[in-house]
Amino acid sequence: MNHLIIAPILLPAFTAAFIVLALRDDLRLQRIVSGVATAALLALGIYLYALAADGETRPYLLGNWPVPFGIILVLDRLSALMVLLTGILGLVVVAYASGGWDEKGRHFHALFQFQLMGIMGAFLTGDAFNLFVFFEVMLIASYGLMLHGGGPARLKAGFHYVTINLIGSTLFLFAIGLIYATTGTLNMADIARRSAEVAAGDVALLRVGALLLFLVFALKSSLAPLHWWLPTTYGAASAPAAAIFAIMTKVGAYSIIRMHAMVFGPEAGEIAWTAAPWIIPAALVTLLVGALGVLATRRLVDLVAFSVVWSMGSLLVALGLFDVEGLTAALYYAVHSTVAAAVLFLIADMVTRRRGASGDALRTAPPVGNDALLSGLFFVAAIAMAGLPPFSGFIGKLLILDAARASAYGPWIWALVLVTSLVVIIGFARAGSTLFWKAQAVGGGLVAAAPPPEREFDTPRKETGAMRLSVYALLAFAALLVVFAGPATEAFEATARQILDPAGYVAAVFDPAIVPDWSR
Amino acid sequence: MELLVATGIGALTAAGVYLLFRAQTFPVIIGLAFLSYAVNVFLFAMGRLAIDAPPIYSPDVKVYTDPLPQALVLTAIVISFGMTALIVVLALRGFLESGDDGVGARERADSESGRTTATDTGLEPGAAAASERGV
């Protein structure tokens, strides 16, 4: 057993506790410790990704309990990929937040580390109830981060967010109860092994459990019609919080892959592919709703939030194909859309800062302090998100369309993905021209009616160097995703094959060689 | 006994779901509490109902009940207790800062509507603020 498998969970846990207990009054030290710990987390992510690249599935027995009885962590290609992605995003967001956002409330860095701990745990665990616990860790930290900065608007949105997630958690428990009652186990590999042999009378119950679980993950990944919380929450959250939340929707998508493509996947007997009939139609509706939202909204941050809903629609369409091509496309798109969404939230924050009292309302206002650089960044990020060549969104979309050719939903997927892409491009183009090109036209009759802005900054402020650097880093990563699209797709394809081979996963977890030696 | 437990869970869930659809924060919180009670009993019953059976090993006992659901319920209770405390504080803060116990976002639109109308008329932002103050 490689003990570094658990390190991505322990490191942020201890960092968070240390920050709360020892450094609560020293923001500068908090920034240093949090930054160093997140950098170490990224290094761990790179190491684990390299480790998992050999295609082996590595279980880690907590407390050295034998497999179906103790909780296990499992490192395979999929979890390693998500851990690495979280590490990259975490480092960037911590750098951005250290530019000033972390002064706007207490305990930003501690909450942030707990958030990372929950996300890492959700990606690494191999136990269904443990997945619930890490979901809770992640959500509890996210409640704090969502409210960071305070203000009535955030409190209102926060109440909605907490309520919807508590309902989700309750459903999660119902689902887990049903799965335990029918299969008698909570270990994912064991569920996969036993769900094919469930007694005939219990199949319906297990199916209800699996579908309730799907409902929870659909809520997390903002699948229509369960997406309404997302724009409100992300639109109200502070920029670094919204940026790290970009990975939280992917936790939902990851869980759908883990539970419904693998555990209840090809070898689950009667309940194989339970979620499959629902996911593509719902994802197509998500595409439509997200794109219409992008067009309808009148605040920049809301626009980015709706584009996140839309990108989740694209991701879930590909995921819903449940074959190697579909999952490859979904993984590529997941990595791309996490980066694109995070960078757009950060750029939107820079714009908001520079516009001072005008906030992020999409209406003409005094010019945004010069800036060719900022409008250029927005241009690049918007193109990447909308999926125009030459950026990563284009390749992701190409993979999705290519994978959808064989599907019965093929024509629908092609039509909706392409049409909604156009709508999103129009939305971003309109927002960009309002923000940057019509900037001088303030006054007279040209002032468009717009909702009152969220005034986080009354006087225009420039972003700090660290903030700009973190945006560059994310865009550079997106560029790397394009340059190395070939090797990346190959790796994702291997990941997809590994996911669709539950027998290999079960065999690795129940490997007699790892049964602990208790004779000592 | 199965019927009693099942109807109990059903009634709790129904009450919880009904209260969740109310438009005030307080009933919503009570609804969440009902739901979490329902799920706790539900989880407990998933280990099958057994009477007079201990979950922990002892030498002179023949029949045991499943200990795992009890451990799960314990975790679930701790989490839902903490969450209820959090959401109560959140609702109170929201009420104190906005003076409104509603779940909707109506309050924000109302309090700022004056500003929006002023901007609609094409005044400069400064002038709008001035007219708001009655200058």
mmCIF file of N, CA, C and O in Angstrom, chain A residues 29-75:
data_model
loop_
_atom_site.group_PDB
_atom_site.id
_atom_site.type_symbol
_atom_site.label_atom_id
_atom_site.label_comp_id
_atom_site.label_asym_id
_atom_site.label_seq_id
_atom_site.Cartn_x
_atom_site.Cartn_y
_atom_site.Cartn_z
ATOM 1 N N LEU A 29 0.637 35.177 7.162
ATOM 2 C CA LEU A 29 1.102 33.799 7.371
ATOM 3 C C LEU A 29 0.088 32.797 6.828
ATOM 4 O O LEU A 29 0.451 31.769 6.264
ATOM 5 N N GLN A 30 -1.215 33.120 7.026
ATOM 6 C CA GLN A 30 -2.259 32.239 6.481
ATOM 7 C C GLN A 30 -2.075 32.048 4.988
ATOM 8 O O GLN A 30 -2.142 30.936 4.474
ATOM 9 N N ARG A 31 -1.814 33.173 4.291
ATOM 10 C CA ARG A 31 -1.644 33.101 2.843
ATOM 11 C C ARG A 31 -0.460 32.211 2.496
ATOM 12 O O ARG A 31 -0.541 31.384 1.584
ATOM 13 N N ILE A 32 0.651 32.401 3.226
ATOM 14 C CA ILE A 32 1.856 31.627 2.911
ATOM 15 C C ILE A 32 1.596 30.139 3.148
ATOM 16 O O ILE A 32 1.845 29.300 2.276
ATOM 17 N N VAL A 33 1.041 29.819 4.336
ATOM 18 C CA VAL A 33 0.829 28.406 4.663
ATOM 19 C C VAL A 33 -0.160 27.776 3.683
ATOM 20 O O VAL A 33 0.072 26.682 3.145
ATOM 21 N N SER A 34 -1.250 28.498 3.443
ATOM 22 C CA SER A 34 -2.266 27.959 2.539
ATOM 23 C C SER A 34 -1.691 27.766 1.133
ATOM 24 O O SER A 34 -1.919 26.736 0.487
ATOM 25 N N GLY A 35 -0.905 28.749 0.676
ATOM 26 C CA GLY A 35 -0.314 28.653 -0.653
ATOM 27 C C GLY A 35 0.664 27.496 -0.753
ATOM 28 O O GLY A 35 0.621 26.706 -1.699
ATOM 29 N N VAL A 36 1.537 27.383 0.250
ATOM 30 C CA VAL A 36 2.532 26.308 0.223
ATOM 31 C C VAL A 36 1.845 24.944 0.272
ATOM 32 O O VAL A 36 2.184 24.023 -0.484
ATOM 33 N N ALA A 37 0.821 24.821 1.148
ATOM 34 C CA ALA A 37 0.126 23.544 1.269
ATOM 35 C C ALA A 37 -0.569 23.184 -0.042
ATOM 36 O O ALA A 37 -0.551 22.020 -0.469
ATOM 37 N N THR A 38 -1.184 24.189 -0.700
ATOM 38 C CA THR A 38 -1.875 23.890 -1.949
ATOM 39 C C THR A 38 -0.880 23.528 -3.040
ATOM 40 O O THR A 38 -1.155 22.659 -3.881
ATOM 41 N N ALA A 39 0.305 24.176 -3.023
ATOM 42 C CA ALA A 39 1.339 23.809 -3.992
ATOM 43 C C ALA A 39 1.793 22.374 -3.757
ATOM 44 O O ALA A 39 1.982 21.594 -4.706
ATOM 45 N N ALA A 40 1.938 22.006 -2.479
ATOM 46 C CA ALA A 40 2.318 20.621 -2.163
ATOM 47 C C ALA A 40 1.234 19.658 -2.633
ATOM 48 O O ALA A 40 1.521 18.549 -3.112
ATOM 49 N N LEU A 41 -0.033 20.106 -2.496
ATOM 50 C CA LEU A 41 -1.154 19.282 -2.940
ATOM 51 C C LEU A 41 -1.084 19.050 -4.449
ATOM 52 O O LEU A 41 -1.324 17.933 -4.930
ATOM 53 N N LEU A 42 -0.710 20.102 -5.171
ATOM 54 C CA LEU A 42 -0.565 19.961 -6.622
ATOM 55 C C LEU A 42 0.557 18.974 -6.941
ATOM 56 O O LEU A 42 0.413 18.114 -7.824
ATOM 57 N N ALA A 43 1.677 19.090 -6.202
ATOM 58 C CA ALA A 43 2.783 18.157 -6.421
ATOM 59 C C ALA A 43 2.318 16.721 -6.171
ATOM 60 O O ALA A 43 2.626 15.807 -6.949
ATOM 61 N N LEU A 44 1.546 16.540 -5.092
ATOM 62 C CA LEU A 44 0.989 15.212 -4.801
ATOM 63 C C LEU A 44 0.102 14.735 -5.943
ATOM 64 O O LEU A 44 0.155 13.562 -6.333
ATOM 65 N N GLY A 45 -0.719 15.663 -6.450
ATOM 66 C CA GLY A 45 -1.612 15.320 -7.558
ATOM 67 C C GLY A 45 -0.824 14.839 -8.764
ATOM 68 O O GLY A 45 -1.183 13.844 -9.398
ATOM 69 N N ILE A 46 0.284 15.553 -9.066
ATOM 70 C CA ILE A 46 1.114 15.148 -10.213
ATOM 71 C C ILE A 46 1.703 13.766 -9.961
ATOM 72 O O ILE A 46 1.689 12.892 -10.831
ATOM 73 N N TYR A 47 2.198 13.560 -8.731
ATOM 74 C CA TYR A 47 2.802 12.258 -8.401
ATOM 75 C C TYR A 47 1.760 11.136 -8.549
ATOM 76 O O TYR A 47 2.018 10.106 -9.173
ATOM 77 N N LEU A 48 0.565 11.358 -7.973
ATOM 78 C CA LEU A 48 -0.452 10.303 -8.010
ATOM 79 C C LEU A 48 -0.929 10.052 -9.440
ATOM 80 O O LEU A 48 -1.198 8.909 -9.817
ATOM 81 N N TYR A 49 -0.986 11.130 -10.235
ATOM 82 C CA TYR A 49 -1.401 10.952 -11.616
ATOM 83 C C TYR A 49 -0.388 10.090 -12.361
ATOM 84 O O TYR A 49 -0.754 9.168 -13.104
ATOM 85 N N ALA A 50 0.904 10.373 -12.120
ATOM 86 C CA ALA A 50 1.950 9.572 -12.761
ATOM 87 C C ALA A 50 1.881 8.128 -12.282
ATOM 88 O O ALA A 50 2.078 7.183 -13.049
ATOM 89 N N LEU A 51 1.566 7.980 -10.986
ATOM 90 C CA LEU A 51 1.479 6.634 -10.413
ATOM 91 C C LEU A 51 0.344 5.838 -11.050
ATOM 92 O O LEU A 51 0.496 4.663 -11.395
ATOM 93 N N ALA A 52 -0.802 6.494 -11.223
ATOM 94 C CA ALA A 52 -1.986 5.790 -11.730
ATOM 95 C C ALA A 52 -1.914 5.583 -13.239
ATOM 96 O O ALA A 52 -2.698 4.821 -13.792
ATOM 97 N N ALA A 53 -0.954 6.276 -13.888
ATOM 98 C CA ALA A 53 -0.908 6.220 -15.354
ATOM 99 C C ALA A 53 -0.564 4.838 -15.876
ATOM 100 O O ALA A 53 -0.728 4.564 -17.060
ATOM 101 N N ASP A 54 -0.087 3.946 -14.991
ATOM 102 C CA ASP A 54 0.223 2.592 -15.471
ATOM 103 C C ASP A 54 -1.036 1.738 -15.602
ATOM 104 O O ASP A 54 -0.961 0.583 -16.016
ATOM 105 N N GLY A 55 -2.206 2.313 -15.244
ATOM 106 C CA GLY A 55 -3.449 1.601 -15.446
ATOM 107 C C GLY A 55 -3.820 0.641 -14.328
ATOM 108 O O GLY A 55 -4.829 -0.056 -14.405
ATOM 109 N N GLU A 56 -3.025 0.651 -13.267
ATOM 110 C CA GLU A 56 -3.344 -0.242 -12.157
ATOM 111 C C GLU A 56 -4.326 0.461 -11.212
ATOM 112 O O GLU A 56 -4.269 1.677 -11.046
ATOM 113 N N THR A 57 -5.249 -0.295 -10.604
ATOM 114 C CA THR A 57 -6.157 0.263 -9.607
ATOM 115 C C THR A 57 -5.591 -0.042 -8.227
ATOM 116 O O THR A 57 -5.363 -1.203 -7.901
ATOM 117 N N ARG A 58 -5.340 1.020 -7.431
ATOM 118 C CA ARG A 58 -4.671 0.822 -6.146
ATOM 119 C C ARG A 58 -5.611 1.105 -4.981
ATOM 120 O O ARG A 58 -5.941 2.258 -4.725
ATOM 121 N N PRO A 59 -6.050 0.079 -4.263
ATOM 122 C CA PRO A 59 -6.847 0.343 -3.066
ATOM 123 C C PRO A 59 -5.956 0.704 -1.883
ATOM 124 O O PRO A 59 -4.789 0.289 -1.838
ATOM 125 N N TYR A 60 -6.501 1.487 -0.975
ATOM 126 C CA TYR A 60 -5.773 1.841 0.242
ATOM 127 C C TYR A 60 -6.682 1.517 1.416
ATOM 128 O O TYR A 60 -7.764 2.098 1.555
ATOM 129 N N LEU A 61 -6.285 0.548 2.244
ATOM 130 C CA LEU A 61 -7.158 0.103 3.331
ATOM 131 C C LEU A 61 -6.941 0.980 4.553
ATOM 132 O O LEU A 61 -5.864 0.964 5.143
ATOM 133 N N LEU A 62 -7.966 1.732 4.939
ATOM 134 C CA LEU A 62 -7.841 2.572 6.126
ATOM 135 C C LEU A 62 -7.830 1.703 7.372
ATOM 136 O O LEU A 62 -8.687 0.817 7.527
ATOM 137 N N GLY A 63 -6.864 1.952 8.257
ATOM 138 C CA GLY A 63 -6.784 1.179 9.485
ATOM 139 C C GLY A 63 -6.457 -0.278 9.233
ATOM 140 O O GLY A 63 -6.562 -1.115 10.133
ATOM 141 N N ASN A 64 -6.061 -0.581 7.997
ATOM 142 C CA ASN A 64 -5.707 -1.942 7.603
ATOM 143 C C ASN A 64 -6.825 -2.960 7.835
ATOM 144 O O ASN A 64 -6.577 -4.135 8.109
ATOM 145 N N TRP A 65 -8.083 -2.487 7.760
ATOM 146 C CA TRP A 65 -9.205 -3.413 7.867
ATOM 147 C C TRP A 65 -9.353 -4.175 6.550
ATOM 148 O O TRP A 65 -9.195 -3.587 5.489
ATOM 149 N N PRO A 66 -9.685 -5.472 6.602
ATOM 150 C CA PRO A 66 -9.878 -6.216 5.360
ATOM 151 C C PRO A 66 -11.046 -5.654 4.539
ATOM 152 O O PRO A 66 -11.949 -5.031 5.095
ATOM 153 N N VAL A 67 -11.032 -5.924 3.236
ATOM 154 C CA VAL A 67 -11.771 -5.073 2.316
ATOM 155 C C VAL A 67 -13.260 -4.838 2.528
ATOM 156 O O VAL A 67 -13.642 -3.704 2.717
ATOM 157 N N PRO A 68 -14.146 -5.773 2.535
ATOM 158 C CA PRO A 68 -15.528 -5.269 2.546
ATOM 159 C C PRO A 68 -15.907 -4.632 3.879
ATOM 160 O O PRO A 68 -16.931 -3.980 3.979
ATOM 161 N N PHE A 69 -15.092 -4.785 4.905
ATOM 162 C CA PHE A 69 -15.495 -4.315 6.240
ATOM 163 C C PHE A 69 -15.015 -2.906 6.547
ATOM 164 O O PHE A 69 -15.715 -2.128 7.170
ATOM 165 N N GLY A 70 -13.809 -2.592 6.143
ATOM 166 C CA GLY A 70 -13.303 -1.245 6.416
ATOM 167 C C GLY A 70 -13.606 -0.311 5.268
ATOM 168 O O GLY A 70 -14.076 -0.718 4.206
ATOM 169 N N ILE A 71 -13.337 0.984 5.509
ATOM 170 C CA ILE A 71 -13.465 1.966 4.433
ATOM 171 C C ILE A 71 -12.191 1.902 3.604
ATOM 172 O O ILE A 71 -11.098 1.773 4.145
ATOM 173 N N ILE A 72 -12.353 1.987 2.290
ATOM 174 C CA ILE A 72 -11.139 2.030 1.468
ATOM 175 C C ILE A 72 -11.115 3.291 0.617
ATOM 176 O O ILE A 72 -12.141 3.905 0.344
ATOM 177 N N LEU A 73 -9.898 3.688 0.270
ATOM 178 C CA LEU A 73 -9.713 4.692 -0.768
ATOM 179 C C LEU A 73 -9.219 3.950 -1.995
ATOM 180 O O LEU A 73 -8.550 2.926 -1.860
ATOM 181 N N VAL A 74 -9.563 4.443 -3.173
ATOM 182 C CA VAL A 74 -9.096 3.783 -4.381
ATOM 183 C C VAL A 74 -8.493 4.826 -5.309
ATOM 184 O O VAL A 74 -9.108 5.853 -5.587
ATOM 185 N N LEU A 75 -7.260 4.550 -5.724
ATOM 186 C CA LEU A 75 -6.643 5.416 -6.718
ATOM 187 C C LEU A 75 -6.645 4.699 -8.052
ATOM 188 O O LEU A 75 -6.024 3.647 -8.194
#
